[in-house]
């Protein structure tokens, strides 16, 4: 995940400089926390109004100047406000020439080496078929959509040690009935 587009690197620098958490930024722009984080890592796009709000919350030109002065590789085109906004709305270089196109894979190797990502992967290895079977029993033959999807991460106090609660909330989509294939 080290091949982030320049606008994402600048956003992450701005977040660090601001001292704000993803939750605090998300509250200020009235968007979900996990979605906002995915935007910062180049795995989502947004509209121009939201992009502008993020830019303002993070300190506007000050972080772009800092990024250009201290973090930009030599002989690289400077990041501007418009390039940053374009990146957020899916019009930057990471859109591969198609506005709004996002490469959500971003180099995640399998199995992941990062301990947090590996443990999430491990959950699917251990419980994946159980989830699938229970979805089948409760809903029928289909999938949980990652398109019409909501997710959140919460901290839950526990005497044995705090717990991570990840909620995945996706719309159920049935596989097509063979009768629908008859055109």
XYZ file of N, CA, C and O in Angstrom:
732
model
N 0.839 -1.193 0.000
C 0.000 0.000 0.000
C 0.874 1.243 0.000
O 0.475 2.280 0.432
N 2.079 1.084 -0.469
C 3.003 2.211 -0.453
C 2.990 2.994 -1.752
O 3.697 3.974 -1.883
N 2.211 2.596 -2.716
C 2.145 3.287 -3.999
C 0.916 4.188 -4.064
O 0.148 4.134 -5.004
N 0.759 5.024 -3.074
C -0.398 5.910 -3.028
C -0.236 7.052 -4.010
O 0.873 7.552 -4.218
N -1.346 7.505 -4.594
C -1.286 8.698 -5.438
C -0.851 9.914 -4.601
O -1.069 9.940 -3.381
N -0.232 10.915 -5.244
C 0.258 12.084 -4.503
C -0.812 12.762 -3.642
O -0.519 13.196 -2.528
N -2.036 12.848 -4.136
C -3.062 13.527 -3.335
C -3.328 12.766 -2.029
O -3.597 13.375 -0.999
N -3.196 11.431 -2.046
C -3.398 10.648 -0.822
C -2.251 10.865 0.155
O -2.482 11.031 1.360
N -1.031 10.879 -0.356
C 0.125 11.146 0.520
C -0.011 12.514 1.171
O 0.264 12.673 2.362
N -0.449 13.496 0.400
C -0.633 14.851 0.939
C -1.749 14.873 1.983
O -1.630 15.538 3.018
N -2.841 14.143 1.741
C -3.930 14.090 2.721
C -3.475 13.458 4.030
O -3.817 13.936 5.113
N -2.710 12.391 3.931
C -2.230 11.729 5.143
C -1.260 12.624 5.911
O -1.281 12.660 7.147
N -0.426 13.371 5.195
C 0.446 14.349 5.847
C -0.402 15.417 6.541
O -0.156 15.767 7.696
N -1.406 15.910 5.845
C -2.276 16.948 6.416
C -2.981 16.445 7.670
O -3.105 17.169 8.655
N -3.431 15.207 7.634
C -4.081 14.615 8.805
C -3.105 14.585 9.977
O -3.449 14.950 11.098
N -1.871 14.171 9.718
C -0.846 14.131 10.763
C -0.571 15.526 11.314
O -0.536 15.728 12.531
N -0.383 16.480 10.417
C -0.084 17.859 10.843
C -1.237 18.470 11.625
O -1.026 19.248 12.554
N -2.464 18.128 11.257
C -3.629 18.706 11.923
C -3.853 18.114 13.310
O -4.493 18.729 14.158
N -3.356 16.896 13.531
C -3.604 16.213 14.801
C -5.006 15.639 14.905
O -5.396 15.120 15.945
N -5.767 15.700 13.821
C -7.138 15.192 13.826
C -7.167 13.695 13.537
O -6.336 13.184 12.788
N -8.133 13.012 14.099
C -8.355 11.599 13.790
C -9.296 11.495 12.596
O -9.961 12.475 12.224
N -9.387 10.297 12.025
C -10.367 10.091 10.953
C -11.770 10.388 11.472
O -12.580 10.994 10.772
N -12.068 9.983 12.705
C -13.401 10.227 13.282
C -13.690 11.727 13.384
O -14.800 12.172 13.074
N -12.708 12.509 13.816
C -12.921 13.955 13.949
C -13.121 14.625 12.588
O -14.003 15.485 12.440
N -12.336 14.224 11.611
C -12.499 14.802 10.266
C -13.856 14.401 9.706
O -14.583 15.225 9.148
N -14.216 13.130 9.871
C -15.500 12.635 9.360
C -16.668 13.405 9.984
O -17.627 13.761 9.286
N -16.584 13.691 11.271
C -17.640 14.450 11.942
C -17.733 15.854 11.354
O -18.829 16.356 11.103
N -16.581 16.472 11.119
C -16.568 17.845 10.586
C -17.155 17.940 9.177
O -17.670 18.980 8.798
N -17.050 16.861 8.396
C -17.599 16.903 7.025
C -18.891 16.095 6.903
O -19.444 15.964 5.817
N -19.356 15.534 8.031
C -20.607 14.778 8.087
C -20.610 13.577 7.144
O -21.535 13.381 6.356
N -19.547 12.765 7.249
C -19.427 11.530 6.462
C -18.978 10.402 7.375
O -18.418 10.633 8.444
N -19.170 9.137 6.968
C -18.745 8.003 7.802
C -17.217 7.906 7.917
O -16.491 8.140 6.951
N -16.760 7.520 9.079
C -15.334 7.444 9.391
C -14.571 6.469 8.472
O -13.520 6.813 7.933
N -15.063 5.249 8.309
C -14.347 4.263 7.493
C -14.334 4.696 6.031
O -13.325 4.553 5.341
N -15.434 5.258 5.542
C -15.462 5.762 4.165
C -14.416 6.860 3.985
O -13.691 6.876 2.987
N -14.320 7.772 4.941
C -13.329 8.842 4.864
C -11.922 8.257 4.794
O -11.106 8.671 3.966
N -11.620 7.297 5.641
C -10.291 6.674 5.613
C -10.027 6.039 4.251
O -8.928 6.154 3.708
N -11.036 5.401 3.666
C -10.839 4.784 2.347
C -10.556 5.846 1.290
O -9.789 5.618 0.357
N -11.116 7.016 1.451
C -10.841 8.138 0.547
C -9.380 8.575 0.666
O -8.702 8.828 -0.331
N -8.880 8.632 1.888
C -7.487 9.029 2.127
C -6.500 8.019 1.563
O -5.367 8.359 1.268
N -6.910 6.762 1.443
C -6.030 5.730 0.903
C -6.308 5.441 -0.575
O -5.826 4.454 -1.121
N -7.090 6.304 -1.209
C -7.313 6.192 -2.651
C -8.255 5.090 -3.056
O -8.274 4.679 -4.212
N -9.075 4.611 -2.141
C -9.973 3.514 -2.453
C -11.429 3.951 -2.584
O -12.325 3.129 -2.614
N -11.641 5.250 -2.669
C -12.976 5.808 -2.871
C -12.810 7.177 -3.535
O -11.706 7.728 -3.559
N -13.881 7.683 -4.079
C -13.913 9.039 -4.623
C -15.099 9.766 -4.010
O -15.985 9.145 -3.428
N -15.100 11.083 -4.152
C -16.178 11.869 -3.573
C -16.592 12.962 -4.552
O -16.033 13.095 -5.636
N -17.552 13.753 -4.153
C -17.997 14.888 -4.961
C -17.125 16.106 -4.644
O -16.394 16.132 -3.652
N -17.226 17.128 -5.482
C -16.371 18.300 -5.335
C -16.647 19.077 -4.041
O -15.728 19.584 -3.412
N -17.894 19.144 -3.617
C -18.234 19.863 -2.384
C -17.565 19.213 -1.172
O -16.973 19.896 -0.331
N -17.638 17.891 -1.089
C -17.000 17.176 0.019
C -15.487 17.323 -0.056
O -14.827 17.519 0.971
N -14.929 17.230 -1.248
C -13.475 17.393 -1.422
C -13.035 18.762 -0.907
O -12.027 18.888 -0.219
N -13.804 19.787 -1.225
C -13.488 21.142 -0.765
C -13.559 21.237 0.759
O -12.706 21.844 1.389
N -14.572 20.607 1.362
C -14.702 20.614 2.831
C -13.489 19.953 3.483
O -12.966 20.447 4.481
N -13.046 18.827 2.926
C -11.878 18.125 3.474
C -10.661 19.034 3.397
O -9.899 19.156 4.359
N -10.492 19.677 2.263
C -9.369 20.592 2.053
C -9.370 21.696 3.110
O -8.341 22.018 3.689
N -10.539 22.247 3.378
C -10.663 23.329 4.364
C -10.392 22.819 5.786
O -9.683 23.466 6.560
N -10.947 21.662 6.136
C -10.771 21.105 7.482
C -9.294 20.832 7.766
O -8.820 21.028 8.888
N -8.557 20.417 6.757
C -7.156 20.035 6.951
C -6.177 21.199 6.899
O -4.977 20.994 7.050
N -6.663 22.395 6.690
C -5.764 23.541 6.762
C -5.423 24.183 5.438
O -4.481 24.973 5.359
N -6.149 23.837 4.417
C -6.006 24.440 3.092
C -4.568 24.436 2.594
O -3.887 23.429 2.684
N -4.119 25.560 2.064
C -2.836 25.621 1.361
C -1.632 25.270 2.223
O -0.600 24.860 1.701
N -1.737 25.408 3.548
C -0.572 25.177 4.403
C -0.034 23.758 4.258
O 1.176 23.545 4.174
N -0.908 22.753 4.195
C -0.401 21.386 4.092
C 0.081 21.068 2.681
O 1.013 20.294 2.506
N -0.519 21.679 1.666
C -0.051 21.470 0.291
C 1.351 22.049 0.135
O 2.241 21.412 -0.439
N 1.570 23.245 0.691
C 2.905 23.858 0.641
C 3.920 22.985 1.370
O 5.022 22.752 0.875
N 3.562 22.491 2.556
C 4.460 21.636 3.344
C 4.788 20.358 2.568
O 5.946 19.929 2.523
N 3.778 19.765 1.951
C 3.990 18.549 1.158
C 4.965 18.836 0.010
O 5.919 18.086 -0.202
N 4.727 19.923 -0.716
C 5.589 20.267 -1.852
C 7.024 20.562 -1.420
O 7.971 20.174 -2.099
N 7.181 21.229 -0.288
C 8.517 21.627 0.173
C 9.303 20.466 0.780
O 10.496 20.322 0.523
N 8.641 19.651 1.589
C 9.375 18.677 2.389
C 9.236 17.218 1.956
O 10.040 16.380 2.377
N 8.225 16.880 1.181
C 7.957 15.470 0.906
C 7.943 15.100 -0.570
O 7.962 13.917 -0.896
N 7.902 16.065 -1.445
C 7.811 15.789 -2.870
C 9.177 15.404 -3.415
O 10.186 16.035 -3.102
N 9.211 14.355 -4.207
C 10.473 13.918 -4.812
C 10.983 15.001 -5.764
O 10.186 15.714 -6.394
N 12.306 15.129 -5.876
C 12.869 16.141 -6.792
C 12.378 15.918 -8.223
O 12.115 14.792 -8.632
N 12.249 17.019 -8.948
C 11.813 16.997 -10.354
C 10.419 16.403 -10.543
O 10.130 15.792 -11.561
N 9.585 16.542 -9.532
C 8.202 16.077 -9.611
C 7.289 17.294 -9.621
O 7.534 18.260 -8.908
N 6.243 17.219 -10.441
C 5.297 18.336 -10.520
C 4.676 18.589 -9.154
O 4.305 17.653 -8.440
N 4.585 19.851 -8.784
C 4.028 20.223 -7.484
C 2.533 19.910 -7.415
O 1.824 19.990 -8.402
N 2.125 19.546 -6.207
C 0.712 19.330 -5.950
C 0.051 20.688 -5.763
O 0.605 21.559 -5.092
N -1.101 20.865 -6.346
C -1.866 22.097 -6.179
C -3.216 21.746 -5.558
O -3.599 20.569 -5.504
N -3.919 22.769 -5.120
C -5.261 22.554 -4.590
C -6.108 21.834 -5.630
O -6.798 20.866 -5.312
N -6.046 22.278 -6.878
C -6.889 21.674 -7.908
C -6.520 20.217 -8.171
O -7.385 19.375 -8.357
N -5.224 19.885 -8.146
C -4.814 18.492 -8.326
C -5.319 17.631 -7.167
O -5.728 16.490 -7.372
N -5.272 18.172 -5.960
C -5.755 17.439 -4.802
C -7.263 17.203 -4.920
O -7.731 16.078 -4.742
N -7.998 18.254 -5.236
C -9.452 18.123 -5.410
C -9.761 17.137 -6.531
O -10.618 16.263 -6.384
N -9.035 17.247 -7.651
C -9.249 16.318 -8.771
C -9.010 14.876 -8.346
O -9.738 13.967 -8.752
N -7.967 14.654 -7.546
C -7.705 13.308 -7.062
C -8.848 12.774 -6.216
O -9.257 11.624 -6.357
N -9.398 13.621 -5.355
C -10.502 13.202 -4.484
C -11.784 12.910 -5.252
O -12.576 12.067 -4.840
N -11.988 13.606 -6.360
C -13.221 13.375 -7.132
C -13.009 12.354 -8.256
O -13.889 12.134 -9.073
N -11.824 11.740 -8.277
C -11.586 10.682 -9.255
C -11.166 11.201 -10.602
O -11.428 10.566 -11.621
N -10.491 12.343 -10.630
C -10.020 12.885 -11.905
C -8.520 13.029 -11.956
O -7.985 13.599 -12.875
N -7.827 12.497 -10.977
C -6.368 12.608 -10.936
C -5.700 11.479 -11.679
O -6.343 10.658 -12.334
N -4.381 11.417 -11.548
C -3.610 10.401 -12.264
C -3.967 8.982 -11.840
O -3.815 8.039 -12.608
N -4.458 8.807 -10.632
C -4.796 7.456 -10.173
C -6.113 6.961 -10.760
O -6.508 5.825 -10.517
N -6.794 7.790 -11.546
C -8.055 7.358 -12.161
C -7.831 6.649 -13.490
O -8.782 6.246 -14.143
N -6.557 6.498 -13.880
C -6.206 5.787 -15.105
C -6.937 6.336 -16.325
O -7.316 5.598 -17.225
N -7.153 7.641 -16.343
C -7.765 8.289 -17.496
C -9.265 8.168 -17.576
O -9.868 8.604 -18.547
N -9.903 7.572 -16.596
C -11.360 7.420 -16.586
C -11.869 8.058 -15.303
O -11.597 7.577 -14.199
N -12.584 9.177 -15.425
C -13.029 9.908 -14.242
C -13.812 9.009 -13.294
O -14.740 8.319 -13.691
N -13.390 9.018 -12.047
C -14.068 8.245 -11.016
C -13.575 6.820 -10.870
O -13.991 6.118 -9.965
N -12.674 6.368 -11.738
C -12.176 4.997 -11.634
C -11.205 4.897 -10.463
O -10.331 5.735 -10.300
N -11.384 3.876 -9.659
C -10.560 3.684 -8.473
C -9.968 2.278 -8.523
O -10.673 1.311 -8.801
N -8.672 2.177 -8.227
C -8.022 0.877 -8.105
C -8.069 0.492 -6.632
O -7.237 0.902 -5.846
N -9.067 -0.263 -6.251
C -9.265 -0.577 -4.836
C -8.314 -1.660 -4.333
O -8.148 -1.838 -3.153
N -7.685 -2.370 -5.225
C -6.767 -3.429 -4.810
C -5.500 -2.842 -4.212
O -4.981 -3.323 -3.217
N -4.947 -1.829 -4.792
C -3.786 -1.071 -4.292
C -2.657 -1.938 -3.751
O -2.062 -1.651 -2.727
N -2.384 -3.052 -4.406
C -1.197 -3.818 -4.063
C -1.287 -4.650 -2.801
O -0.267 -5.001 -2.225
N -2.467 -4.986 -2.353
C -2.605 -5.823 -1.163
C -2.164 -7.236 -1.511
O -2.806 -7.919 -2.297
N -1.043 -7.657 -0.968
C -0.559 -9.004 -1.253
C -1.329 -10.014 -0.406
O -1.810 -9.699 0.669
N -1.438 -11.218 -0.941
C -2.169 -12.263 -0.240
C -1.243 -13.421 0.046
O -0.578 -13.889 -0.857
N -1.187 -13.939 1.239
C -1.854 -13.338 2.378
C -1.141 -12.049 2.800
O 0.058 -11.896 2.571
N -1.876 -11.144 3.408
C -1.264 -9.882 3.828
C -0.187 -10.117 4.890
O -0.289 -11.043 5.686
N 0.820 -9.256 4.888
C 1.887 -9.360 5.897
C 1.624 -8.459 7.103
O 2.106 -8.739 8.189
N 0.863 -7.390 6.919
C 0.533 -6.517 8.033
C -0.314 -7.313 9.034
O -1.290 -7.963 8.645
N 0.034 -7.294 10.324
C -0.682 -8.110 11.308
C -2.184 -7.849 11.394
O -2.963 -8.792 11.522
N -2.604 -6.602 11.322
C -4.044 -6.314 11.394
C -4.750 -6.873 10.159
O -5.779 -7.546 10.262
N -4.184 -6.608 8.985
C -4.802 -7.115 7.753
C -4.779 -8.637 7.722
O -5.739 -9.273 7.280
N -3.688 -9.238 8.203
C -3.625 -10.699 8.224
C -4.716 -11.276 9.126
O -5.351 -12.270 8.792
N -4.951 -10.658 10.286
C -5.968 -11.184 11.197
C -7.371 -11.057 10.589
O -8.218 -11.940 10.786
N -7.621 -9.989 9.851
C -8.915 -9.881 9.162
C -9.040 -10.975 8.099
O -10.097 -11.595 7.939
N -7.961 -11.212 7.382
C -7.907 -12.296 6.391
C -8.140 -13.641 7.090
O -8.886 -14.491 6.618
N -7.507 -13.813 8.244
C -7.647 -15.046 9.022
C -9.101 -15.265 9.445
O -9.599 -16.399 9.422
N -9.792 -14.202 9.817
C -11.210 -14.325 10.176
C -11.988 -14.934 9.012
O -12.812 -15.843 9.209
N -11.702 -14.469 7.795
C -12.400 -15.033 6.635
C -12.000 -16.488 6.389
O -12.830 -17.311 5.997
N -10.726 -16.815 6.612
C -10.296 -18.199 6.447
C -10.993 -19.112 7.452
O -11.416 -20.218 7.118
N -11.113 -18.658 8.688
C -11.674 -19.489 9.750
C -13.207 -19.502 9.712
O -13.833 -20.556 9.875
N -13.826 -18.343 9.481
C -15.282 -18.245 9.578
C -16.000 -17.994 8.252
O -17.224 -17.904 8.221
N -15.249 -17.886 7.158
C -15.853 -17.550 5.869
C -16.984 -18.476 5.449
O -18.070 -18.032 5.080
N -16.742 -19.800 5.500
C -17.797 -20.725 5.106
C -18.966 -20.691 6.075
O -20.115 -20.903 5.674
N -18.692 -20.404 7.345
C -19.785 -20.281 8.313
C -20.664 -19.085 7.962
O -21.900 -19.175 7.977
N -20.019 -17.932 7.671
C -20.788 -16.764 7.238
C -21.609 -17.104 5.995
O -22.794 -16.792 5.907
N -20.968 -17.722 5.020
C -21.638 -18.062 3.765
C -22.839 -18.976 4.017
O -23.929 -18.746 3.492
N -22.648 -20.015 4.844
C -23.728 -20.967 5.120
C -24.897 -20.290 5.825
O -26.064 -20.528 5.491
N -24.599 -19.441 6.790
C -25.673 -18.776 7.536
C -26.395 -17.767 6.647
O -27.626 -17.645 6.716
N -25.666 -17.043 5.802
C -26.318 -16.139 4.838
C -27.248 -16.949 3.940
O -28.395 -16.560 3.695
N -26.777 -18.105 3.464
C -27.592 -18.973 2.609
C -28.865 -19.409 3.332
O -29.958 -19.349 2.779
N -28.730 -19.833 4.596
C -29.903 -20.291 5.348
C -30.897 -19.170 5.601
O -32.100 -19.377 5.540
N -30.398 -17.985 5.882
C -31.292 -16.887 6.249
C -31.851 -16.115 5.063
O -32.934 -15.541 5.162
N -31.100 -16.064 3.962
C -31.501 -15.221 2.829
C -31.719 -15.993 1.539
O -32.381 -15.516 0.640
N -31.094 -17.139 1.387
C -31.134 -17.874 0.128
C -29.804 -17.724 -0.601
O -28.813 -17.239 -0.040
N -29.795 -18.140 -1.854
C -28.564 -18.150 -2.643
C -28.242 -16.737 -3.114
O -28.950 -16.165 -3.938
N -27.156 -16.179 -2.559
C -26.778 -14.827 -2.927
C -25.561 -14.369 -2.162
O -24.851 -15.174 -1.551
N -25.340 -13.071 -2.180
C -24.151 -12.491 -1.557
C -24.504 -11.246 -0.757
O -25.568 -10.657 -0.933
N -23.576 -10.852 0.092
C -23.663 -9.557 0.754
C -22.919 -8.566 -0.134
O -21.751 -8.759 -0.434
N -23.579 -7.515 -0.526
C -22.979 -6.531 -1.420
C -21.929 -5.686 -0.707
O -22.123 -5.268 0.430
N -20.825 -5.450 -1.405
C -19.838 -4.480 -0.921
C -20.043 -3.153 -1.639
O -19.312 -2.203 -1.422
N -21.044 -3.093 -2.504
C -21.381 -1.855 -3.210
C -22.343 -1.043 -2.344
O -22.078 0.077 -1.970
N -23.485 -1.629 -2.021
C -24.447 -0.988 -1.120
C -24.070 -1.453 0.281
O -24.643 -2.399 0.818
N -23.066 -0.809 0.876
C -22.387 -1.328 2.056
C -22.105 -0.228 3.057
O -21.816 0.907 2.683
N -22.212 -0.576 4.318
C -21.822 0.320 5.411
C -20.948 -0.481 6.354
O -21.168 -1.677 6.545
N -19.992 0.172 6.958
C -19.152 -0.501 7.933
C -18.701 0.499 8.985
O -18.664 1.701 8.733
N -18.403 -0.003 10.152
C -17.903 0.863 11.221
C -16.973 0.058 12.117
O -17.011 -1.172 12.133
N -16.136 0.775 12.846
C -15.219 0.171 13.804
C -15.442 0.858 15.151
O -15.409 2.084 15.230
N -15.685 0.074 16.171
C -15.938 0.606 17.503
C -15.017 -0.064 18.513
O -14.550 -1.179 18.293
N -14.788 0.622 19.608
C -14.025 0.077 20.734
C -15.015 -0.290 21.821
O -15.848 0.523 22.217
N -14.934 -1.524 22.307
C -15.848 -2.007 23.341
C -15.023 -2.380 24.569
O -14.112 -3.200 24.494
N -15.331 -1.738 25.696
C -14.637 -2.023 26.955
C -14.949 -3.448 27.406
O -16.087 -3.913 27.272
N -13.927 -4.125 27.921
C -14.090 -5.489 28.405
C -13.070 -5.709 29.519
O -11.917 -5.291 29.358
N -13.476 -6.342 30.623
C -12.541 -6.557 31.729
C -11.313 -7.390 31.336
O -10.257 -7.276 31.933
N -11.430 -8.217 30.307
C -10.307 -9.043 29.861
C -9.430 -8.322 28.845
O -8.470 -8.888 28.347
N -9.791 -7.100 28.508
C -9.068 -6.332 27.489
C -10.057 -5.796 26.461
O -10.985 -6.508 26.069
N -9.877 -4.548 26.083
C -10.816 -3.929 25.149
C -10.919 -4.751 23.867
O -9.975 -5.414 23.448
N -12.098 -4.675 23.253
C -12.394 -5.474 22.065
C -12.651 -4.564 20.871
O -13.142 -3.456 21.022
N -12.312 -5.064 19.710
C -12.567 -4.379 18.441
C -13.878 -4.929 17.897
O -14.023 -6.143 17.739
N -14.821 -4.046 17.598
C -16.096 -4.458 17.019
C -16.183 -3.864 15.618
O -16.241 -2.639 15.459
N -16.148 -4.728 14.630
C -16.283 -4.292 13.240
C -17.653 -4.736 12.760
O -17.985 -5.926 12.809
N -18.452 -3.793 12.318
C -19.774 -4.093 11.792
C -19.715 -4.012 10.275
O -19.221 -3.029 9.721
N -20.197 -5.062 9.615
C -20.321 -5.060 8.156
C -21.814 -5.148 7.845
O -22.486 -6.075 8.293
N -22.305 -4.197 7.089
C -23.730 -4.075 6.825
C -23.916 -3.918 5.313
O -23.782 -2.825 4.774
N -24.130 -5.044 4.627
C -24.266 -5.011 3.171
C -25.618 -5.513 2.718
O -26.210 -6.404 3.332
N -26.102 -4.948 1.653
C -27.383 -5.363 1.080
C -27.256 -6.783 0.531
O -26.243 -7.135 -0.071
N -28.283 -7.599 0.731
C -28.292 -8.948 0.176
C -28.680 -8.882 -1.291
O -29.654 -8.237 -1.663
N -27.911 -9.558 -2.112
C -28.190 -9.638 -3.547
C -28.338 -11.101 -3.933
O -27.408 -11.898 -3.757
N -29.498 -11.455 -4.456
C -29.742 -12.832 -4.903
C -29.045 -13.079 -6.228
O -28.936 -12.183 -7.066
N -28.577 -14.312 -6.399
C -28.100 -14.702 -7.717
C -29.308 -14.813 -8.632
O -30.428 -15.061 -8.178
N -29.097 -14.629 -9.908
C -30.234 -14.632 -10.833
C -30.833 -16.028 -10.953
O -30.133 -17.030 -10.899
N -32.117 -16.047 -11.124
C -32.867 -17.277 -11.332
C -32.602 -17.718 -12.771
O -32.582 -16.887 -13.689
N -32.431 -19.016 -13.000
C -32.192 -19.476 -14.380
C -33.292 -19.048 -15.370
O -33.031 -18.885 -16.545
N -34.495 -18.813 -14.856
C -35.591 -18.367 -15.735
C -35.289 -16.984 -16.317
O -35.719 -16.665 -17.425
N -34.527 -16.177 -15.582
C -34.185 -14.829 -16.053
C -33.227 -14.880 -17.238
O -33.074 -13.913 -17.964
N -32.611 -16.017 -17.448
C -31.643 -16.158 -18.530
C -32.317 -16.355 -19.890
O -31.661 -16.313 -20.931
N -33.587 -16.582 -19.884
C -34.299 -16.912 -21.122
C -34.567 -15.696 -22.001
O -35.301 -15.789 -22.951
N -33.996 -14.549 -21.662
C -34.021 -13.351 -22.478
C -35.297 -12.877 -22.889
O -35.818 -12.100 -23.417
